[in-house]
Amino acid sequence: MTEQTETKHEWPLWEVFYQPKDGKPFEHAGSVHAPDAEMALQNARDTYARRSEGIAFWVVPSDQIVASAPEDAGPFFDPANDKPYRHPQFYSVPRAVKKRK
């Protein structure tokens, strides 16, 4: 099959993220099919920016996303429990600060 006869369904899947307002985090909008990043960005704009939903878009090939699985939550997050200094409860508030309240 030549490039000219390829259909949209044979193109790679891209995940679309948009930023609703300046300073806000990006949110997942959905997915689009496209042959390359440039076309994926255009398809994302055409699909998800029709009502001015965002000010910026990211597109990422779906097969490039690496994620943890819910069933791995225990082993994945257990190492965080070995670092109590990362929790605010680990630190005590100095008396001088407590008196100012």
PDB file of C-alpha atoms in Angstrom:
ATOM      1  CA  MET A   1       0.000   0.000   0.000  1.00  0.00           C
ATOM      2  CA  THR A   2       1.430   3.389  -0.915  1.00  0.00           C
ATOM      3  CA  GLU A   3       1.527   6.435   1.298  1.00  0.00           C
ATOM      4  CA  GLN A   4      -1.133   8.131  -0.804  1.00  0.00           C
ATOM      5  CA  THR A   5      -3.667   5.350  -0.248  1.00  0.00           C
ATOM      6  CA  GLU A   6      -3.129   5.000   3.505  1.00  0.00           C
ATOM      7  CA  THR A   7      -6.238   5.601   5.545  1.00  0.00           C
ATOM      8  CA  LYS A   8      -6.577   7.464   8.796  1.00  0.00           C
ATOM      9  CA  HIS A   9      -7.046   4.144  10.630  1.00  0.00           C
ATOM     10  CA  GLU A  10      -3.537   3.010   9.696  1.00  0.00           C
ATOM     11  CA  TRP A  11      -1.902   6.099  11.131  1.00  0.00           C
ATOM     12  CA  PRO A  12      -0.384   6.023  14.618  1.00  0.00           C
ATOM     13  CA  LEU A  13      -2.448   7.079  17.603  1.00  0.00           C
ATOM     14  CA  TRP A  14      -1.449  10.301  19.411  1.00  0.00           C
ATOM     15  CA  GLU A  15      -2.574  11.403  22.872  1.00  0.00           C
ATOM     16  CA  VAL A  16      -3.637  15.053  23.092  1.00  0.00           C
ATOM     17  CA  PHE A  17      -3.106  17.285  26.125  1.00  0.00           C
ATOM     18  CA  TYR A  18      -4.308  20.875  26.352  1.00  0.00           C
ATOM     19  CA  GLN A  19      -3.657  23.792  28.693  1.00  0.00           C
ATOM     20  CA  PRO A  20      -6.955  25.539  29.554  1.00  0.00           C
ATOM     21  CA  LYS A  21      -5.374  28.814  30.725  1.00  0.00           C
ATOM     22  CA  ASP A  22      -1.901  30.249  31.169  1.00  0.00           C
ATOM     23  CA  GLY A  23      -0.306  28.874  34.327  1.00  0.00           C
ATOM     24  CA  LYS A  24      -2.731  25.932  34.570  1.00  0.00           C
ATOM     25  CA  PRO A  25      -1.548  22.320  34.192  1.00  0.00           C
ATOM     26  CA  PHE A  26      -2.095  20.428  30.958  1.00  0.00           C
ATOM     27  CA  GLU A  27      -5.066  18.037  30.873  1.00  0.00           C
ATOM     28  CA  HIS A  28      -5.702  14.982  28.711  1.00  0.00           C
ATOM     29  CA  ALA A  29      -8.201  15.857  25.987  1.00  0.00           C
ATOM     30  CA  GLY A  30      -8.320  12.614  24.021  1.00  0.00           C
ATOM     31  CA  SER A  31      -6.629  10.923  21.080  1.00  0.00           C
ATOM     32  CA  VAL A  32      -6.171  11.536  17.356  1.00  0.00           C
ATOM     33  CA  HIS A  33      -4.729   9.537  14.459  1.00  0.00           C
ATOM     34  CA  ALA A  34      -2.032  11.190  12.344  1.00  0.00           C
ATOM     35  CA  PRO A  35       1.010  10.217  10.269  1.00  0.00           C
ATOM     36  CA  ASP A  36       3.350  12.624  12.081  1.00  0.00           C
ATOM     37  CA  ALA A  37       3.578  15.124  14.952  1.00  0.00           C
ATOM     38  CA  GLU A  38       2.743  18.147  12.808  1.00  0.00           C
ATOM     39  CA  MET A  39      -0.459  16.587  11.492  1.00  0.00           C
ATOM     40  CA  ALA A  40      -1.322  15.281  14.983  1.00  0.00           C
ATOM     41  CA  LEU A  41      -1.113  18.834  16.306  1.00  0.00           C
ATOM     42  CA  GLN A  42      -3.355  20.104  13.502  1.00  0.00           C
ATOM     43  CA  ASN A  43      -5.855  17.288  14.101  1.00  0.00           C
ATOM     44  CA  ALA A  44      -5.801  18.049  17.834  1.00  0.00           C
ATOM     45  CA  ARG A  45      -6.520  21.708  17.128  1.00  0.00           C
ATOM     46  CA  ASP A  46      -9.346  20.865  14.734  1.00  0.00           C
ATOM     47  CA  THR A  47     -10.879  18.332  17.119  1.00  0.00           C
ATOM     48  CA  TYR A  48     -10.375  19.837  20.573  1.00  0.00           C
ATOM     49  CA  ALA A  49     -10.051  23.610  20.048  1.00  0.00           C
ATOM     50  CA  ARG A  50     -13.311  24.293  18.235  1.00  0.00           C
ATOM     51  CA  ARG A  51     -14.734  26.176  21.212  1.00  0.00           C
ATOM     52  CA  SER A  52     -11.463  27.742  22.412  1.00  0.00           C
ATOM     53  CA  GLU A  53     -10.969  25.051  25.059  1.00  0.00           C
ATOM     54  CA  GLY A  54      -7.250  25.688  25.426  1.00  0.00           C
ATOM     55  CA  ILE A  55      -4.348  28.003  24.763  1.00  0.00           C
ATOM     56  CA  ALA A  56      -1.686  25.335  24.096  1.00  0.00           C
ATOM     57  CA  PHE A  57      -1.604  21.695  22.991  1.00  0.00           C
ATOM     58  CA  TRP A  58       0.811  18.793  23.363  1.00  0.00           C
ATOM     59  CA  VAL A  59       0.668  15.642  21.242  1.00  0.00           C
ATOM     60  CA  VAL A  60       2.506  12.476  22.256  1.00  0.00           C
ATOM     61  CA  PRO A  61       2.667   9.147  20.411  1.00  0.00           C
ATOM     62  CA  SER A  62       0.516   6.739  22.423  1.00  0.00           C
ATOM     63  CA  ASP A  63       3.135   4.011  22.207  1.00  0.00           C
ATOM     64  CA  GLN A  64       5.677   6.314  23.895  1.00  0.00           C
ATOM     65  CA  ILE A  65       3.690   6.742  27.114  1.00  0.00           C
ATOM     66  CA  VAL A  66       4.998   4.684  30.017  1.00  0.00           C
ATOM     67  CA  ALA A  67       2.685   4.207  32.983  1.00  0.00           C
ATOM     68  CA  SER A  68       2.414   2.183  36.153  1.00  0.00           C
ATOM     69  CA  ALA A  69      -0.441  -0.294  36.524  1.00  0.00           C
ATOM     70  CA  PRO A  70      -2.993  -0.079  39.372  1.00  0.00           C
ATOM     71  CA  GLU A  71      -2.086  -3.606  40.492  1.00  0.00           C
ATOM     72  CA  ASP A  72       1.525  -2.419  40.987  1.00  0.00           C
ATOM     73  CA  ALA A  73       0.496   0.421  43.318  1.00  0.00           C
ATOM     74  CA  GLY A  74       1.818  -1.265  46.476  1.00  0.00           C
ATOM     75  CA  PRO A  75       5.362  -2.058  45.274  1.00  0.00           C
ATOM     76  CA  PHE A  76       5.501   1.111  43.191  1.00  0.00           C
ATOM     77  CA  PHE A  77       4.715   3.505  46.056  1.00  0.00           C
ATOM     78  CA  ASP A  78       6.263   1.562  48.970  1.00  0.00           C
ATOM     79  CA  PRO A  79       9.711   3.197  48.587  1.00  0.00           C
ATOM     80  CA  ALA A  80       8.128   6.569  49.478  1.00  0.00           C
ATOM     81  CA  ASN A  81       7.318   5.202  52.951  1.00  0.00           C
ATOM     82  CA  ASP A  82      11.047   4.660  53.552  1.00  0.00           C
ATOM     83  CA  LYS A  83      11.648   8.423  53.349  1.00  0.00           C
ATOM     84  CA  PRO A  84       9.733  10.001  56.246  1.00  0.00           C
ATOM     85  CA  TYR A  85      11.756  13.207  55.880  1.00  0.00           C
ATOM     86  CA  ARG A  86       9.660  13.958  52.800  1.00  0.00           C
ATOM     87  CA  HIS A  87       6.517  14.264  54.923  1.00  0.00           C
ATOM     88  CA  PRO A  88       5.769  17.526  56.786  1.00  0.00           C
ATOM     89  CA  GLN A  89       4.994  15.579  59.975  1.00  0.00           C
ATOM     90  CA  PHE A  90       8.685  14.632  60.186  1.00  0.00           C
ATOM     91  CA  TYR A  91       9.637  18.198  61.123  1.00  0.00           C
ATOM     92  CA  SER A  92       8.770  19.961  64.344  1.00  0.00           C
ATOM     93  CA  VAL A  93       7.752  23.599  64.491  1.00  0.00           C
ATOM     94  CA  PRO A  94      10.175  25.750  66.539  1.00  0.00           C
ATOM     95  CA  ARG A  95       8.732  27.265  69.732  1.00  0.00           C
ATOM     96  CA  ALA A  96       9.332  30.820  68.522  1.00  0.00           C
ATOM     97  CA  VAL A  97       7.120  30.146  65.532  1.00  0.00           C
ATOM     98  CA  LYS A  98       4.431  28.512  67.665  1.00  0.00           C
ATOM     99  CA  LYS A  99       4.318  31.579  69.978  1.00  0.00           C
ATOM    100  CA  ARG A 100       3.635  33.930  67.044  1.00  0.00           C
ATOM    101  CA  LYS A 101       0.321  32.244  66.286  1.00  0.00           C
TER     102      LYS A 101
END
